Short mmCIF file of C-alpha atoms in Angstrom, two decimals:
data_model
loop_
_atom_site.label_atom_id
_atom_site.label_comp_id
_atom_site.label_asym_id
_atom_site.label_seq_id
_atom_site.Cartn_x
_atom_site.Cartn_y
_atom_site.Cartn_z
CA MET A 187 -0.03 -0.03 -0.01
CA ALA A 188 1.56 3.34 -1.13
CA LYS A 189 2.17 5.82 1.55
CA LYS A 190 0.84 9.45 1.15
CA PRO A 191 3.71 11.96 0.63
CA ILE A 192 4.31 14.10 3.73
CA LYS A 193 3.82 17.77 2.82
CA SER A 194 6.40 20.27 3.99
CA ALA A 195 5.58 23.37 6.00
CA SER A 196 5.72 25.59 2.94
CA GLN A 197 3.41 23.34 1.02
CA ARG A 198 0.83 23.33 3.88
CA ALA A 199 1.05 27.12 4.08
CA ASN A 200 0.38 27.40 0.33
CA VAL A 201 -2.69 25.21 0.67
CA LYS A 202 -4.06 27.32 3.64
CA LYS A 203 -3.42 30.42 1.52
CA THR A 204 -5.21 28.97 -1.41
CA LEU A 205 -8.21 28.04 0.73
CA SER A 206 -8.42 31.39 2.33
CA GLY A 207 -8.13 33.23 -0.92
CA ALA A 208 -9.20 32.39 -4.40
CA VAL A 209 -10.34 28.81 -5.05
CA ASP A 210 -7.82 26.69 -6.99
CA PRO A 211 -9.74 24.56 -9.51
CA GLN A 212 -7.13 21.70 -9.14
CA VAL A 213 -7.82 21.38 -5.36
CA GLY A 214 -11.52 20.47 -5.86
CA PHE A 215 -14.81 21.92 -4.70
CA VAL A 216 -14.61 23.95 -1.56
CA ARG A 217 -17.74 25.58 -0.13
CA THR A 218 -17.10 29.23 0.64
CA GLU A 219 -20.66 29.93 1.95
CA PRO A 220 -22.62 28.11 4.66
CA ALA A 221 -25.21 25.71 3.40
CA PRO A 222 -28.83 26.87 3.88
CA LEU A 223 -30.75 25.21 6.74
CA LEU A 224 -33.30 22.84 5.51
CA PRO A 225 -36.45 21.82 7.37
CA PRO A 226 -36.38 18.29 8.86
CA PRO A 227 -38.23 15.61 6.83
CA PRO A 228 -41.92 15.32 7.61
CA SER A 229 -41.35 12.06 9.45
CA GLU A 230 -38.94 13.65 11.95
CA GLY A 231 -40.50 16.94 13.07
CA GLY A 232 -43.71 18.54 13.82
CA PHE A 233 -47.13 16.96 14.21
CA THR A 234 -46.49 14.51 11.35
CA GLY A 235 -43.18 13.43 12.95
CA TRP A 236 -45.08 12.78 16.25
CA LEU A 237 -47.78 10.76 14.33
CA TYR A 238 -45.05 8.74 12.59
CA LYS A 239 -43.02 8.01 15.70
CA ASN A 240 -45.93 7.22 17.99
CA ILE A 241 -48.47 5.57 15.62
CA PHE A 242 -47.33 4.80 12.09
CA ALA A 243 -43.72 3.64 12.79
CA SER A 244 -45.02 0.32 14.05
CA MET A 245 -46.99 -0.34 10.79
CA SER A 246 -44.51 0.79 8.15
CA ASP A 247 -42.43 -2.36 7.71
CA PHE A 248 -43.20 -4.09 4.46
CA GLY A 249 -39.77 -5.45 3.74
CA SER A 250 -40.69 -9.06 4.50
CA PHE A 251 -43.79 -11.13 4.83
CA GLY A 252 -43.58 -11.24 8.66
CA GLY A 253 -43.06 -7.46 8.81
CA ALA A 254 -46.01 -6.81 6.44
CA THR A 255 -48.27 -9.06 8.48
CA LYS A 256 -47.31 -7.32 11.63
CA SER A 257 -47.78 -3.86 10.01
CA ILE A 258 -51.29 -4.81 8.78
CA PHE A 259 -52.27 -6.20 12.13
CA MET A 260 -51.06 -3.06 13.93
CA GLY A 261 -52.85 -0.87 11.52
CA PHE A 262 -56.15 -2.84 12.01
CA VAL A 263 -55.80 -2.67 15.84
CA THR A 264 -54.96 1.04 15.61
CA LEU A 265 -58.05 1.72 13.56
CA ILE A 266 -60.35 -0.14 16.00
CA LEU A 267 -58.79 1.60 19.07
CA SER A 268 -58.96 4.99 17.31
CA TYR A 269 -62.62 4.48 16.48
CA PHE A 270 -63.37 3.51 20.05
CA LEU A 271 -61.44 6.51 21.51
CA VAL A 272 -63.01 9.01 19.15
CA THR A 273 -66.61 7.76 19.57
CA GLN A 274 -66.37 7.51 23.37
CA THR A 275 -64.71 10.92 23.63
CA LEU A 276 -67.40 12.56 21.51
CA ALA A 277 -70.12 10.83 23.49
CA LEU A 278 -68.67 12.04 26.77
CA LEU A 279 -68.33 15.56 25.44
CA ASP A 280 -71.85 15.52 24.11
CA PHE A 281 -73.16 14.22 27.46
CA ALA A 282 -71.18 16.63 29.61
CA ILE A 283 -71.09 19.78 27.47
CA PHE A 284 -72.87 19.98 24.10
CA SER A 285 -76.34 18.50 25.01
CA ALA A 286 -76.22 19.31 28.81
CA VAL A 287 -78.70 21.47 30.63
CA TRP A 288 -76.63 24.29 32.19
CA SER A 289 -79.19 26.42 34.08
CA ASP A 290 -82.61 26.42 35.72
CA PRO A 291 -83.76 30.03 35.59
CA LYS A 292 -87.39 29.20 36.28
CA GLY A 293 -86.64 27.09 39.30
CA LEU A 294 -88.25 24.03 37.82
CA GLU A 295 -85.80 21.65 39.51
CA ARG A 296 -86.21 18.13 38.19
CA GLU A 297 -88.60 19.31 35.41
CA ALA A 298 -85.72 21.31 33.97
CA CYS A 299 -84.08 18.03 33.02
CA TRP A 300 -87.24 16.15 31.84
CA THR A 301 -87.99 15.28 28.32
CA VAL A 302 -91.34 15.78 26.54
CA GLU A 303 -92.24 12.15 27.28
CA GLN A 304 -91.62 12.79 31.01
CA GLY A 305 -93.58 16.03 31.09
CA GLY A 306 -90.73 18.53 30.48
CA ALA A 307 -89.50 20.63 27.56
CA LEU A 308 -86.51 18.70 26.39
CA PRO A 309 -86.81 16.65 23.20
CA ALA A 310 -87.58 12.96 23.29
CA GLY A 311 -84.54 10.77 23.66
CA TRP A 312 -82.50 13.53 25.31
CA HIS A 313 -79.73 12.11 27.46
CA ALA A 314 -77.10 14.47 28.93
CA ALA A 315 -75.89 15.99 32.16
CA CYS A 316 -78.24 17.94 34.45
CA TRP A 317 -75.84 20.61 35.81
CA PRO A 318 -78.53 22.55 37.71
CA PHE A 319 -78.72 19.45 40.01
CA ILE A 320 -75.01 19.83 40.79
CA GLN A 321 -75.39 23.55 41.38
CA ALA A 322 -78.13 22.99 43.83
CA LYS A 323 -76.19 20.23 45.68
CA ALA A 324 -72.67 21.75 45.43
CA LYS A 325 -72.58 22.74 48.99
CA PHE A 326 -73.37 19.31 50.34
CA ILE A 327 -71.02 17.56 47.89
CA PHE A 328 -68.04 19.75 48.77
CA TYR A 329 -68.73 20.59 52.46
CA GLY A 330 -71.28 18.16 53.73
CA ALA A 331 -73.61 19.60 56.48
CA TYR A 332 -71.03 22.14 57.55
CA PRO A 333 -72.86 25.37 58.46
CA SER A 334 -73.09 27.76 55.60
CA ASP A 335 -72.16 30.75 57.70
CA GLU A 336 -68.86 29.04 58.78
CA LEU A 337 -67.75 27.93 55.30
CA TRP A 338 -65.16 30.76 55.24
CA ARG A 339 -63.16 28.67 57.76
CA VAL A 340 -62.98 25.75 55.38
CA ASN A 341 -62.07 27.96 52.49
CA LEU A 342 -59.36 29.72 54.54
CA ALA A 343 -57.94 26.29 55.46
CA TYR A 344 -57.92 25.34 51.76
CA LEU A 345 -56.34 28.66 50.74
CA VAL A 346 -53.58 28.57 53.30
CA GLY A 347 -52.83 24.86 52.61
CA GLY A 348 -52.85 25.39 48.83
CA VAL A 349 -50.63 28.55 49.02
CA MET A 350 -48.05 26.66 51.21
CA LEU A 351 -48.13 23.56 49.09
CA ALA A 352 -47.54 25.57 45.97
CA TRP A 353 -44.78 27.49 47.59
CA VAL A 354 -42.96 24.21 48.45
CA MET A 355 -43.49 22.76 44.93
CA ILE A 356 -42.19 25.91 43.01
CA GLU A 357 -38.38 25.64 43.05
CA ARG A 358 -37.69 29.34 42.28
CA LEU A 359 -39.29 30.57 45.52
CA PRO A 360 -37.12 31.19 48.60
CA TYR A 361 -37.36 29.62 52.10
CA ARG A 362 -39.01 26.47 50.72
CA LYS A 363 -37.64 24.32 53.57
CA ILE A 364 -39.02 26.69 56.23
CA VAL A 365 -42.43 26.75 54.53
CA GLY A 366 -42.37 23.00 54.14
CA ALA A 367 -41.60 22.59 57.86
CA LEU A 368 -44.48 24.90 58.73
CA LEU A 369 -46.77 22.98 56.39
CA LEU A 370 -46.06 19.75 58.27
CA THR A 371 -46.15 21.22 61.85
CA ALA A 372 -48.05 24.50 62.15
CA TYR A 373 -50.60 24.06 59.39
CA PRO A 374 -52.27 20.89 60.80
CA VAL A 375 -52.78 22.81 64.13
CA LEU A 376 -54.27 25.79 62.25
CA ALA A 377 -56.51 23.68 60.14
CA THR A 378 -57.77 21.73 63.14
CA VAL A 379 -58.61 25.00 64.93
CA LEU A 380 -60.31 26.45 61.95
CA LEU A 381 -62.39 23.35 61.09
CA THR A 382 -63.37 22.37 64.61
CA GLY A 383 -63.36 25.70 66.37
CA GLY A 384 -60.72 24.75 68.95
CA ALA A 385 -61.40 24.99 72.69
CA PHE A 386 -61.31 21.32 73.31
CA GLY A 387 -61.53 21.75 77.05
CA ILE A 388 -58.10 20.36 77.88
CA SER A 389 -57.27 21.03 81.52
CA THR A 390 -54.22 22.98 82.61
CA GLY A 391 -53.12 20.03 84.73
CA THR A 392 -52.88 17.79 81.72
CA ILE A 393 -50.78 20.29 79.91
CA GLY A 394 -48.59 20.63 82.97
CA VAL A 395 -48.10 16.93 83.34
CA TYR A 396 -46.97 16.61 79.72
CA THR A 397 -44.61 19.59 80.11
CA ILE A 398 -42.99 18.11 83.29
CA LEU A 399 -42.68 14.77 81.64
CA GLY A 400 -41.02 16.30 78.62
CA LEU A 401 -38.61 18.28 80.66
CA ALA A 402 -37.70 15.18 82.67
CA LEU A 403 -36.94 13.29 79.50
CA ILE A 404 -34.89 16.16 78.12
CA THR A 405 -32.87 16.33 81.37
CA MET A 406 -32.22 12.64 81.21
CA GLY A 407 -30.89 12.95 77.74
CA ARG A 408 -28.62 15.85 78.69
CA LEU A 409 -27.24 13.86 81.54
CA GLY A 410 -26.54 10.88 79.25
CA LYS A 411 -24.83 13.16 76.70
CA ALA A 412 -22.67 14.65 79.56
CA GLY A 413 -21.60 11.17 80.68
CA TYR A 414 -23.43 11.00 83.92
CA VAL A 415 -25.35 8.00 82.80
CA SER A 416 -23.57 4.94 81.53
CA GLY A 417 -24.36 1.45 80.31
CA ALA A 418 -27.73 0.49 78.92
CA LEU A 419 -29.24 3.61 80.55
CA GLY A 420 -26.69 5.75 78.54
CA ASP A 421 -27.98 4.35 75.24
CA LEU A 422 -31.50 4.88 76.39
CA ALA A 423 -30.74 8.49 77.41
CA SER A 424 -29.87 9.46 73.85
CA VAL A 425 -33.33 8.46 72.78
CA THR A 426 -35.15 9.99 75.68
CA GLY A 427 -33.84 13.46 74.78
CA VAL A 428 -35.65 13.34 71.39
CA CYS A 429 -38.78 11.88 73.01
CA GLY A 430 -38.76 14.73 75.56
CA TRP A 431 -38.91 17.37 72.76
CA VAL A 432 -41.77 15.46 71.11
CA VAL A 433 -43.60 15.43 74.43
CA ILE A 434 -42.95 19.21 74.81
CA LEU A 435 -44.28 19.77 71.28
CA LEU A 436 -47.38 17.73 72.18
CA ALA A 437 -47.91 19.94 75.24
CA ALA A 438 -47.63 23.01 73.14
CA VAL A 439 -50.26 21.71 70.74
CA LEU A 440 -52.60 20.84 73.56
CA ALA A 441 -52.10 24.29 74.99
CA ILE A 442 -53.17 25.78 71.62
CA PHE A 443 -56.13 23.41 71.38
CA SER A 444 -57.27 24.53 74.86
CA VAL A 445 -57.49 28.27 73.87
CA ASP A 446 -60.90 29.63 73.06
CA PHE A 447 -60.72 31.53 69.84
CA SER A 448 -64.42 32.41 69.94
CA LEU A 449 -65.17 30.20 67.01
CA GLU A 450 -68.38 28.15 66.78
CA ALA A 451 -67.63 24.47 67.58
CA ILE A 452 -68.42 22.32 64.57
CA ASP A 453 -68.76 18.58 65.25
CA THR A 454 -66.99 16.26 62.77
CA ARG A 455 -70.37 14.61 62.10
CA ASP A 456 -71.31 17.76 60.17
CA TRP A 457 -68.28 17.42 58.04
CA GLY A 458 -68.67 15.71 54.62
CA GLY A 459 -68.03 15.61 50.92
CA LEU A 460 -64.72 16.72 49.50
CA LEU A 461 -63.73 18.08 52.90
CA ILE A 462 -63.82 14.56 54.51
CA THR A 463 -61.96 13.06 51.50
CA LEU A 464 -59.15 15.63 51.73
CA VAL A 465 -58.84 15.38 55.53
CA VAL A 466 -58.58 11.56 55.43
CA ALA A 467 -56.33 11.42 52.47
CA ILE A 468 -53.90 14.19 53.63
CA THR A 469 -53.77 12.89 57.19
CA GLY A 470 -53.11 9.37 55.99
CA ILE A 471 -50.39 10.37 53.44
CA VAL A 472 -48.55 12.75 55.85
CA ALA A 473 -48.69 10.32 58.80
CA SER A 474 -48.14 7.02 57.03
CA LEU A 475 -44.82 8.03 55.29
CA PRO A 476 -42.69 8.68 58.45
CA LEU A 477 -44.38 5.70 60.20
CA GLY A 478 -43.70 3.47 57.25
CA ILE A 479 -40.00 4.49 57.21
CA LEU A 480 -39.68 3.65 60.84
CA LEU A 481 -41.32 0.24 60.29
CA ALA A 482 -39.04 -0.45 57.33
CA LEU A 483 -35.99 0.40 59.39
CA GLY A 484 -37.28 -1.73 62.19
CA ARG A 485 -37.85 -4.72 59.88
CA ARG A 486 -34.23 -4.54 58.66
CA SER A 487 -32.83 -3.74 62.12
CA ASP A 488 -30.28 -5.97 63.82
CA MET A 489 -32.33 -5.75 67.06
CA PRO A 490 -34.47 -8.86 67.30
CA VAL A 491 -37.27 -7.25 69.26
CA ALA A 492 -37.59 -4.23 66.91
CA ARG A 493 -37.45 -6.59 63.85
CA PHE A 494 -40.06 -8.96 65.31
CA LEU A 495 -42.47 -6.21 66.35
CA SER A 496 -42.14 -4.46 62.95
CA THR A 497 -42.79 -7.64 61.10
CA VAL A 498 -45.76 -8.59 63.17
CA PHE A 499 -47.26 -5.13 62.70
CA ILE A 500 -46.78 -5.09 58.92
CA GLU A 501 -47.96 -8.63 58.28
CA PHE A 502 -51.05 -8.10 60.52
CA TRP A 503 -52.17 -4.84 58.83
CA ARG A 504 -51.38 -6.20 55.36
CA GLY A 505 -53.40 -9.27 56.00
CA VAL A 506 -56.62 -7.50 56.93
CA PRO A 507 -58.84 -5.72 54.41
CA LEU A 508 -59.33 -1.92 54.84
CA ILE A 509 -63.08 -2.44 55.29
CA THR A 510 -62.33 -4.64 58.28
CA VAL A 511 -59.90 -2.12 59.68
CA LEU A 512 -62.56 0.62 59.48
CA PHE A 513 -65.03 -1.50 61.17
CA MET A 514 -62.48 -2.44 63.94
CA ALA A 515 -61.60 1.22 64.32
CA SER A 516 -65.21 2.31 64.63
CA VAL A 517 -66.58 -0.49 66.76
CA MET A 518 -63.75 -2.35 68.57
CA LEU A 519 -61.33 0.52 69.28
CA PRO A 520 -63.53 2.10 72.04
CA LEU A 521 -63.60 -1.38 73.78
CA PHE A 522 -59.82 -1.15 74.43
CA MET A 523 -60.00 2.43 75.75
CA PRO A 524 -60.35 3.19 79.50
CA GLU A 525 -63.79 3.80 80.76
CA GLY A 526 -65.03 7.29 79.88
CA VAL A 527 -62.55 7.73 77.11
CA ASN A 528 -64.20 7.93 73.70
CA PHE A 529 -62.66 8.78 70.32
CA ASP A 530 -64.43 10.77 67.61
CA MET A 531 -65.64 8.61 64.75
CA LEU A 532 -63.57 10.49 62.24
CA LEU A 533 -60.47 10.20 64.35
CA ARG A 534 -60.99 6.45 64.64
CA ALA A 535 -61.15 6.27 60.92
CA LEU A 536 -58.08 8.41 60.57
CA ILE A 537 -56.08 6.04 62.91
CA GLY A 538 -57.25 2.95 61.02
CA VAL A 539 -56.41 4.39 57.60
CA THR A 540 -53.02 5.63 58.69
CA LEU A 541 -51.96 2.34 60.25
CA PHE A 542 -53.20 0.41 57.23
CA SER A 543 -51.32 2.67 54.78
CA ALA A 544 -48.17 2.63 56.95
CA ALA A 545 -47.87 -1.14 56.62
CA TYR A 546 -47.94 -0.91 52.77
CA MET A 547 -45.58 2.12 52.82
CA ALA A 548 -43.09 0.19 55.08
CA GLU A 549 -42.82 -2.58 52.38
CA VAL A 550 -42.30 0.05 49.61
CA VAL A 551 -39.49 1.74 51.62
CA ARG A 552 -37.96 -1.66 52.50
CA GLY A 553 -37.64 -2.41 48.73
CA GLY A 554 -35.69 0.85 48.46
CA LEU A 555 -33.43 -0.01 51.35
CA GLN A 556 -32.61 -3.35 49.80
CA ALA A 557 -31.63 -1.78 46.54
CA ILE A 558 -28.86 0.22 48.22
CA ASP A 559 -25.43 -1.27 47.68
CA LYS A 560 -23.62 -2.71 50.74
CA GLY A 561 -20.76 -0.34 50.01
CA GLN A 562 -22.93 2.63 51.03
CA TYR A 563 -23.40 1.24 54.45
CA GLU A 564 -19.68 0.45 54.75
CA GLY A 565 -18.81 3.93 53.60
CA ALA A 566 -20.99 5.56 56.19
CA ASP A 567 -19.37 3.39 58.88
CA ALA A 568 -15.87 4.24 57.49
CA VAL A 569 -16.36 7.99 58.07
CA GLY A 570 -17.65 7.39 61.61
CA LEU A 571 -21.33 8.21 61.17
CA SER A 572 -23.82 6.90 63.70
CA TYR A 573 -26.73 4.70 62.67
CA TRP A 574 -29.23 7.54 62.49
CA GLN A 575 -26.71 9.89 60.77
CA SER A 576 -25.94 7.30 58.00
CA MET A 577 -29.73 6.72 57.55
CA ARG A 578 -30.51 10.36 57.36
CA LEU A 579 -27.64 11.56 55.22
CA ILE A 580 -26.81 8.64 52.97
CA ILE A 581 -29.11 5.70 52.96
CA LEU A 582 -32.62 7.02 53.10
CA PRO A 583 -32.13 9.73 50.48
CA GLN A 584 -31.03 7.21 47.94
CA ALA A 585 -33.60 4.52 49.00
CA LEU A 586 -36.57 7.03 48.81
CA THR A 587 -35.35 8.22 45.44
CA HIS A 588 -35.49 4.66 44.11
CA VAL A 589 -39.08 4.05 45.31
CA ILE A 590 -40.83 7.33 44.38
CA PRO A 591 -43.14 5.52 41.91
CA GLY A 592 -44.08 3.01 44.61
CA ILE A 593 -44.64 5.77 47.21
CA VAL A 594 -46.83 7.83 44.88
CA ASN A 595 -48.74 4.72 43.87
CA THR A 596 -49.50 4.10 47.56
CA PHE A 597 -50.64 7.70 47.98
CA ILE A 598 -52.99 7.40 44.99
CA GLY A 599 -54.35 4.14 46.26
CA LEU A 600 -54.95 5.74 49.70
CA PHE A 601 -56.70 8.72 48.15
CA LYS A 602 -59.15 6.50 46.33
CA ASP A 603 -59.58 4.18 49.31
CA THR A 604 -61.00 7.14 51.33
CA ALA A 605 -64.29 6.36 49.66
CA LEU A 606 -64.56 3.34 51.96
CA VAL A 607 -65.12 5.49 55.07
CA SER A 608 -68.72 5.93 53.93
CA ILE A 609 -69.27 2.33 55.11
CA VAL A 610 -68.82 3.39 58.76
CA GLY A 611 -71.25 6.33 58.37
CA ILE A 612 -68.86 9.07 57.35
CA PHE A 613 -70.03 10.94 54.23
CA ASP A 614 -66.99 11.43 51.98
CA LEU A 615 -67.14 12.83 48.45
CA LEU A 616 -68.66 9.67 47.01
CA GLY A 617 -71.02 9.12 49.96
CA ALA A 618 -72.22 12.76 49.84
CA ALA A 619 -72.88 12.52 46.09
CA GLN A 620 -74.82 9.28 46.58
CA SER A 621 -76.87 10.80 49.35
CA THR A 622 -77.97 13.64 47.13
CA LEU A 623 -79.54 11.16 44.72
CA ALA A 624 -82.23 10.44 47.24
CA ASP A 625 -83.68 13.94 46.80
CA ALA A 626 -87.00 13.45 45.06
CA ALA A 627 -87.07 17.08 43.99
CA TRP A 628 -84.30 16.37 41.56
CA SER A 629 -85.29 12.89 40.48
CA THR A 630 -84.30 12.49 36.83
CA PRO A 631 -82.83 9.62 34.74
CA VAL A 632 -79.47 11.45 34.49
CA GLN A 633 -79.23 12.59 38.07
CA GLY A 634 -76.94 9.78 39.17
CA LEU A 635 -74.78 9.88 36.02
CA THR A 636 -74.13 13.57 36.53
CA GLY A 637 -73.18 13.11 40.21
CA TYR A 638 -70.87 10.19 39.51
CA LEU A 639 -69.31 12.19 36.59
CA VAL A 640 -68.45 15.03 39.05
CA VAL A 641 -66.96 12.58 41.60
CA ALA A 642 -64.86 10.89 38.90
CA VAL A 643 -63.50 14.17 37.61
CA ILE A 644 -62.49 15.32 41.07
CA PHE A 645 -60.70 12.07 41.83
CA PHE A 646 -59.00 12.16 38.49
CA ILE A 647 -57.67 15.72 38.98
CA PHE A 648 -56.08 14.88 42.33
CA CYS A 649 -54.67 11.47 41.25
CA PHE A 650 -53.39 12.72 37.91
CA GLY A 651 -51.75 15.75 39.61
CA MET A 652 -49.93 13.48 42.10
CA SER A 653 -48.79 11.21 39.26
CA ARG A 654 -47.43 14.06 37.07
CA TYR A 655 -45.61 15.63 40.02
CA SER A 656 -43.98 12.31 40.84
CA MET A 657 -42.82 12.02 37.25
CA PHE A 658 -41.37 15.51 37.48
CA MET A 659 -39.49 14.55 40.67
CA GLU A 660 -38.14 11.35 39.01
CA ARG A 661 -36.79 13.30 36.08
CA LYS A 662 -35.28 15.96 38.39
CA LEU A 663 -33.55 13.42 40.64
CA SER A 664 -32.44 11.41 37.59
CA ARG A 665 -30.72 14.50 36.20
CA SER A 666 -29.18 15.18 39.51
CA ARG A 667 -27.66 11.70 39.63
CA ASN A 668 -26.35 11.96 36.08
CA ARG A 669 -24.39 15.19 36.77
#
């Protein structure tokens, strides 16, 4: 194979001079102007490119008999599914929007949604949504039997919670961690006072006992840290300090609940509709996540007692249906309480839903912990971190990142399971909508369909929002890991 002659420095300089100046016809074609930018082919960009990549790419292989058969089959299935999607979407839009009755100016109530055959003015065969029925029952569907004059308290709780949640979710806003901490600590107290009216009648003696107990635990923790307590009590003292602050925080909450804010007391039996759904879902979500993390750590702990108790708790609650849990919480829980102590029905349901969800959350988190490489644990030990420091700084951030889809899936399942509380006599969103169907003044053939459509849309908005935000967090954390 002949070797190419090596050009001298003067020859290379002449070539550069020729390229920078006039074009030498013996050198060949050299472009002196940039080529014009051409649009991408139709199959790569724009709406047609999206259609080709997502629909027609799977049915464009006719290079062989097998490929042609597959393409024809995919085209046939695509046509059937497209026909089904288009017809169902148009039918839903026609029912909900185009043919629906939107107002009842004459106050006819059910007659506003009657056809000619039924004695009304609508044409025969009419079948669409009756929105005046929803307008008449909106207060009960969204608030239950909550007094109308006090609805501003519910709306204020919604507004404050929504603003704080949006503040935490928008990354450009400052002090997001502080707002998030207030959302998890101060907001539940504020919402409880607004919704119930506060003034729970907690005695000063009870608050004092909790305060003294908390100070005693904190003192014991300080003594253990200073080295005055050794042995097994020294290990226990490190935990009692944290427990003492928790008890002090509980005493502060009880003190706030004992204050009379001159608000009308609203019993939880008057709550209902979307308010109950949000209270049960948010309480279950917020409380089940930290409890599930503790149970997952306990199940993987080296301490036999902690591992045994965590395993028994998880397996018990996972082996019992949620309906049974709600019945046990509403009927059997008072039997285990001291005489004279009685829990509110809603509080019993909240305890049952939280414990049930925590068991499932623990297994999701345990899957994330098992996915962490052993080297991460050894690295944390090598730098001298304690167990809780290694969990908080190294292990749990990675484990929770791995199981975000599972955690959000549990949250969505919990949000939809709130409809089961209607079995124990609590009117959630679905229960409130069903109870409105018994009103004979609005008895029409489309009354139930309209109510269920509203319930389905509300559930879809919340569940779809949680799903999209989890996908956003997954992409964000994935980019962070790839940096």
